[in-house]
Amino acid sequence: MSTTRLLVALMFIAAAGGSCGESARPGRGPVEVPPLPDLTKLAPSVQTQIRERFAAFTTRAAAGAPDAELSQAAGDVGLLLMAAQFPDAPAPFLTRAEALAPADYRWPYYRAHFHRQRGEPELARAAFERALARQPADVAALVWLGETLLQLGQTDDAKTHFAAALALQPASNSARFGLGRVALAAGDARAAAGHFEAVLARDATAAAVHYPLSQAYAALGDTAKADLHLRQRANHQILPADPLMVELETVLDSPQSYETRGIRALEAKDWTAAVTWFRRGLTLAPENAALHHRLGAALNMTGDRGAARQAFLEAVRLSPEQFLAFYSLGVLDQEDGRHADAIGRFTAAIAIRPTYVEARLRLASSLRRTARAADALAEYRRVLADEAGHAEARIGEAMTLAQLGRDRDAVTALERAHDAAPESVVFTHGLARLLVTAADARVRDGRRAKMLVDALVQQGRTLDLGETMAMTLAELGEFDRAVAVQRDLLTAAERAGLPAVVRRIAGNLARYEARRPCRTPWTEQEWP
Amino acid sequence: MGVGAGLWLVASIAAACGGAPASAPPEAAAPAPAATPWFREQAAAAGLAFAHTNGASGRLFYPEILPPGVALFDADGDGDLDVFVPQGQPLAAAADARLAPAGARLYRNDLQVAADGTRMLRFTDITDGSGLAGPGYGLGVAAGDVDNDGRVDLYVTGFDGSRLYRNTGHGTFTDITAASGAGNPGGFAVSAAFVDIDRDGWLDLYVANNVSYRTSNATVCPGPAGAPDYCPPQIYGGLPDRLYRNLGRGRFRDVTTSALRGLTPRPGLGVSTADFDGDGWSDIVVANDGEPDFLWLNQRDGTLREGGLPAGLALTGEGKAEASMGVDAGDFDNDGDEDVIVTELTGQGTNLFVNDGTAHFRDVSAASGIGGRSLAHTGWGTAWFDYDNDGWLDVLAVNGTIIAQEGRRGRTFPYDQQKLLFRNLANGRFEDVTAAAGPAFALSESGRGAAFGDLDNDGDVDVVIGNNSGPMQLLVNDTGADRHWLGLRLTGRDGRDMLGARVAVERPGQPTLWRRARADGSYGSANDPRVHAGLGDSAVAPTVRVRWPDGAEESWPAVAIDTWTTLTQGTGR
């Protein structure tokens, strides 16, 4: 028996003796204190935290404290255990907290989430219903209950709760997202599309909507919209505002908890807060290389590149396997134009993690910029060996081949990529650009490029596509039209405040005005 | 309760729910609660005395959580299924040699059939001298005849490459990894599948690679409270899968770059092959861990195009990429196309995708009842199989967490969970019948691989389970043989199992049952390549129509039921 448990037992004995065998809580008996699980694998700070709260609970239990106080004390332990992701141990503490304070909404709410995390939807449902009995207008509980019912395939009941949440909070995207999925499950694709579009109208970044919206449009036979939304899908969650669960996320005093908070701050673009949280974590774990790396990333975002570099260096000093820190150091070097140093950093990152694609692409870029195009080509091809459709690597390969004077091979590479992914704008555009700018006259084909560019323009107009259009017109000898297009682009770039682009466009404008075509497929700034 | 009362109860429920579909046959009723278990655990009694070790040293090396798969295949050509299971070993560089286990094991099935028909399973360890106790950290296994000699060869997947063993007869094998060119160098695979992609009559090989991992750069991932645990695959990054084209006689060429169009490196785990779009060419589905699943659609020119996302199979209906582990294809709704089941992480639930016949899928996990009932489990090996021979495919999943469980101090690997058995109710819904399946289902193990097949040739499907850091389990089915069944071995003219062949079982007044010959599916495991179809109470000898992998069709009238029959290509009508 641990010292703590022995102490608790002695306290109970003392309490019972002191009251001549009567309960400390007349008529209801003493509160049983559940045992703690094995805490020894946890961070020392968390062990201390949990043991202190547990001692507080046992002390109050032994002293016969009022129910509300006991409930809070039991719940505090339960929440810590839940935040620490113990699969079983939180349950008895949360159960006691709820029993001791039947009117308190929080405990059934947390129990519901505990059961959701354990994959017990029926128990979660019952607990959410108890929470709602105490606080019927809680939108978060209504939405989560709806989600739980969706998991159980009970779409009618789910709809009722999502609708109730929406009635209480008409701007709730989580409720409307739920209603959309209920409609989709019920086969009402039109209603589903309506709900999903409403979510996107309120929040264009709600990327989770795109996939089910794509399915709704597919069911309605609108394949164009279905494809459009399928391409926009991303991993994203649409969650209700949920202060209790946010509190749970921040309850632990552990390096990992501060790391999580720092990551949340980064996601919210609150760089200063992120720096603060990561530094808090490092006070608990000063040798945590990953945290040093995250701190460096946050510092870099605040603009303090010197401090960021120091943090990255500390990360690799502590852990020579910290490939992310090597990568980040390489990025700093590359941005500073120190390509030789960058090459060393990226090479180190790849040596540790050979499949680290971003590092390999950055390495290729620095190699190419240091006149090592053949080495760069090898790196792009290494990426393509694992993922033949990787757009940046394929374009990089083609650009490097062109740099090496192998225009025919560059065109062939882009043609193959285009054939494999005809819907890809990147490959089509790259191919068109090369067909009109290649140094090798045997490769140039202005008419074919014009067809490709005309098709691309139908899908949307961008500055760089406009540049390719002007290049194409110049290659076809239509210099007056090329000049007109280029002047429009110049105006647009000036309005957008893009000085580097303005210089590039102006350079080619002068070329076209002199009735000379462009023979530079991509300038330095256009390279990946 | 007798059978009649059981029928009445189910009929009442069905009526209250709007009635069963017209196509549901009368044998769809639930079996009466059994006085004896449906499944008996018989591994030790039958001689399958295998205990897996994952080599865990406490350093939480990622490969430790993945094995073992298990294979059911006829190693010695005597007509019954033998058992192969890969083994782990310590991964730490300074591992204590005394901890090293005896390696992979091959068990010969010495099935005993008494004069009264009573069957007794007996297995004999014939690993020594078999040539199968090769080096390396074994994870899973695939089975198929790579040289068309009528003998089943083995592909043992592993950490740092895989090995191909040619069956030389009588339970002996030769390691032909180097000569075959299919060693997956630098790869890290659990599941692989033999499938004839180009209809040239030779089995090609798809290898699902997992992550880029080396023990030298291993890391641990603390939980929110700082407790160290295994890392998710995204920490290491996915490795690209591999497709090997069989050039004939067991020589392979890596055609990944040219043949897998749209390949991206993802952490692959389970593989199942089937013709999802009904064009007569085999397609492939791959369960990826934490990233969109692959659906490789056969382009009929030796290449496959990845189309999981537009097909509705890559993600859940909500659009989430989940931690897919095991996968299997089967026609659970008896509408003639291949539907897909995928096991997932705790809190995600097993996913069931229903096919519309054109390789477009709808996520019916919640509506089917499987999704909600499996949320508490982390599923691995799984398969569609008709355990009660009622003509409707049921589902078994073996489970085990990836987060250490509390209160398991006596276990070296505290990640155990119970299995799940779902009965197909013939109306698109499934009932969790785990509690009724027998004491074996009350056991909690770290289940990984599961191989399905009729080990005692009595007409119902048994299951062999590979448990991580635990004993192998043999679940002998004692319920299915109470009903009628059809058992077919489909062979080519050269005597090999015709993996990928589809079978239509036609009976007057009954819906056609579509089944297929396959050894893949589940997780890191090889299943009985024979075709099994439950027929319920129907004693009619059916007409069997076979669509062979090369596209040819033949039929056989009045095929005998309640016995195993071999149908050879070219001998039908």
PDB file of C-alpha atoms in Angstrom, chain A residues 38 41-43 46 83-89 117-119 121 150-153 177 181 208 211-212 215 230 233 252 254 256-257 321 351-353 355 385-387 420, chain B residues 212 214 216-217 222-228 235-240 242 257 263-265 305 309-310 312 315-320 346-347 366 372 375-376 404 406 409:
ATOM      1  CA  ASP A  38       0.171   4.102 -11.110  1.00  0.00           C
ATOM      2  CA  LYS A  41       5.470   7.125 -15.724  1.00  0.00           C
ATOM      3  CA  LEU A  42       4.068  10.661 -15.717  1.00  0.00           C
ATOM      4  CA  ALA A  43       6.086  13.860 -15.710  1.00  0.00           C
ATOM      5  CA  VAL A  46       2.038  16.106 -13.094  1.00  0.00           C
ATOM      6  CA  ALA A  83      -6.458  15.125 -19.045  1.00  0.00           C
ATOM      7  CA  ALA A  84      -3.620  12.671 -18.466  1.00  0.00           C
ATOM      8  CA  GLN A  85      -5.599  10.226 -20.651  1.00  0.00           C
ATOM      9  CA  PHE A  86      -5.920   7.411 -18.166  1.00  0.00           C
ATOM     10  CA  PRO A  87      -8.470   5.152 -19.813  1.00  0.00           C
ATOM     11  CA  ASP A  88     -10.195   3.931 -16.633  1.00  0.00           C
ATOM     12  CA  ALA A  89      -9.061   5.845 -13.562  1.00  0.00           C
ATOM     13  CA  GLN A 117     -13.170   9.229 -25.681  1.00  0.00           C
ATOM     14  CA  ARG A 118     -13.507   5.632 -24.540  1.00  0.00           C
ATOM     15  CA  GLY A 119     -15.792   4.863 -27.436  1.00  0.00           C
ATOM     16  CA  PRO A 121     -21.536   6.322 -27.133  1.00  0.00           C
ATOM     17  CA  LEU A 150     -24.987  10.394 -35.272  1.00  0.00           C
ATOM     18  CA  GLN A 151     -22.328   7.869 -34.295  1.00  0.00           C
ATOM     19  CA  LEU A 152     -25.118   5.592 -33.122  1.00  0.00           C
ATOM     20  CA  GLY A 153     -26.973   5.994 -36.389  1.00  0.00           C
ATOM     21  CA  PHE A 177     -22.674  21.066 -39.928  1.00  0.00           C
ATOM     22  CA  ARG A 181     -24.680  15.396 -42.140  1.00  0.00           C
ATOM     23  CA  ALA A 208     -14.289  20.093 -43.107  1.00  0.00           C
ATOM     24  CA  TYR A 211     -15.939  16.645 -48.404  1.00  0.00           C
ATOM     25  CA  PRO A 212     -19.554  16.016 -47.354  1.00  0.00           C
ATOM     26  CA  GLN A 215     -20.842  14.106 -51.689  1.00  0.00           C
ATOM     27  CA  LEU A 230     -13.501  17.526 -53.269  1.00  0.00           C
ATOM     28  CA  ARG A 233     -11.148  19.208 -48.645  1.00  0.00           C
ATOM     29  CA  LEU A 252      -2.037  19.755 -16.591  1.00  0.00           C
ATOM     30  CA  SER A 254       3.384  19.269 -17.979  1.00  0.00           C
ATOM     31  CA  GLN A 256       3.403  18.469 -23.237  1.00  0.00           C
ATOM     32  CA  SER A 257       0.447  20.494 -21.996  1.00  0.00           C
ATOM     33  CA  GLU A 321      18.422  13.370 -34.380  1.00  0.00           C
ATOM     34  CA  ALA A 351      20.334  11.757 -43.375  1.00  0.00           C
ATOM     35  CA  ILE A 352      18.122  11.328 -40.314  1.00  0.00           C
ATOM     36  CA  ARG A 353      14.815  11.181 -42.175  1.00  0.00           C
ATOM     37  CA  THR A 355      11.646  10.499 -46.584  1.00  0.00           C
ATOM     38  CA  ALA A 385      10.746   7.939 -57.268  1.00  0.00           C
ATOM     39  CA  ASP A 386       8.514   7.751 -54.212  1.00  0.00           C
ATOM     40  CA  GLU A 387       5.751   9.984 -55.501  1.00  0.00           C
ATOM     41  CA  ALA A 420      -0.802  11.456 -65.748  1.00  0.00           C
TER      42      ALA A 420
ATOM     43  CA  SER B 212      10.249   5.246 -42.768  1.00  0.00           C
ATOM     44  CA  ARG B 214      15.085   2.881 -38.204  1.00  0.00           C
ATOM     45  CA  SER B 216      18.753   4.231 -34.724  1.00  0.00           C
ATOM     46  CA  ASN B 217      16.514   7.263 -34.991  1.00  0.00           C
ATOM     47  CA  PRO B 222       4.960  11.305 -24.423  1.00  0.00           C
ATOM     48  CA  GLY B 223       1.263  11.714 -23.768  1.00  0.00           C
ATOM     49  CA  PRO B 224      -0.138  14.969 -22.415  1.00  0.00           C
ATOM     50  CA  ALA B 225       0.984  14.049 -18.909  1.00  0.00           C
ATOM     51  CA  GLY B 226       4.463  13.120 -20.031  1.00  0.00           C
ATOM     52  CA  ALA B 227       4.102   9.338 -19.955  1.00  0.00           C
ATOM     53  CA  PRO B 228       6.187   7.869 -22.790  1.00  0.00           C
ATOM     54  CA  ILE B 235       6.050  11.019 -36.732  1.00  0.00           C
ATOM     55  CA  TYR B 236       8.052   8.828 -39.088  1.00  0.00           C
ATOM     56  CA  GLY B 237       6.316   9.514 -42.389  1.00  0.00           C
ATOM     57  CA  GLY B 238       4.828   7.009 -44.810  1.00  0.00           C
ATOM     58  CA  LEU B 239       6.784   4.854 -47.212  1.00  0.00           C
ATOM     59  CA  PRO B 240       5.608   4.304 -50.778  1.00  0.00           C
ATOM     60  CA  ARG B 242       5.386  -1.338 -54.116  1.00  0.00           C
ATOM     61  CA  THR B 257       6.788   3.995 -60.701  1.00  0.00           C
ATOM     62  CA  LEU B 263       1.068   6.996 -55.612  1.00  0.00           C
ATOM     63  CA  THR B 264       1.921   9.022 -52.534  1.00  0.00           C
ATOM     64  CA  PRO B 265       3.838   7.670 -49.540  1.00  0.00           C
ATOM     65  CA  ARG B 305      -4.941   4.661 -60.864  1.00  0.00           C
ATOM     66  CA  LEU B 309     -11.148  10.105 -52.713  1.00  0.00           C
ATOM     67  CA  PRO B 310     -13.625  10.518 -55.578  1.00  0.00           C
ATOM     68  CA  GLY B 312     -15.845   7.875 -51.381  1.00  0.00           C
ATOM     69  CA  LEU B 315     -12.231   8.973 -45.920  1.00  0.00           C
ATOM     70  CA  THR B 316     -15.166   8.588 -43.597  1.00  0.00           C
ATOM     71  CA  GLY B 317     -18.442  10.074 -44.706  1.00  0.00           C
ATOM     72  CA  GLU B 318     -17.587  13.086 -42.598  1.00  0.00           C
ATOM     73  CA  GLY B 319     -14.343  13.509 -44.512  1.00  0.00           C
ATOM     74  CA  LYS B 320     -11.885  12.299 -41.903  1.00  0.00           C
ATOM     75  CA  THR B 346     -10.620   3.507 -30.475  1.00  0.00           C
ATOM     76  CA  GLY B 347     -13.065   6.401 -30.765  1.00  0.00           C
ATOM     77  CA  ALA B 366     -23.343   4.297 -38.191  1.00  0.00           C
ATOM     78  CA  GLY B 372     -21.160   2.661 -32.917  1.00  0.00           C
ATOM     79  CA  LEU B 375     -15.989   2.650 -31.075  1.00  0.00           C
ATOM     80  CA  ALA B 376     -14.479   1.285 -27.875  1.00  0.00           C
ATOM     81  CA  ALA B 404      -1.190   1.089 -22.510  1.00  0.00           C
ATOM     82  CA  GLU B 406      -4.279   0.312 -16.654  1.00  0.00           C
ATOM     83  CA  ARG B 409       0.856  -5.325 -14.482  1.00  0.00           C
TER      84      ARG B 409
END
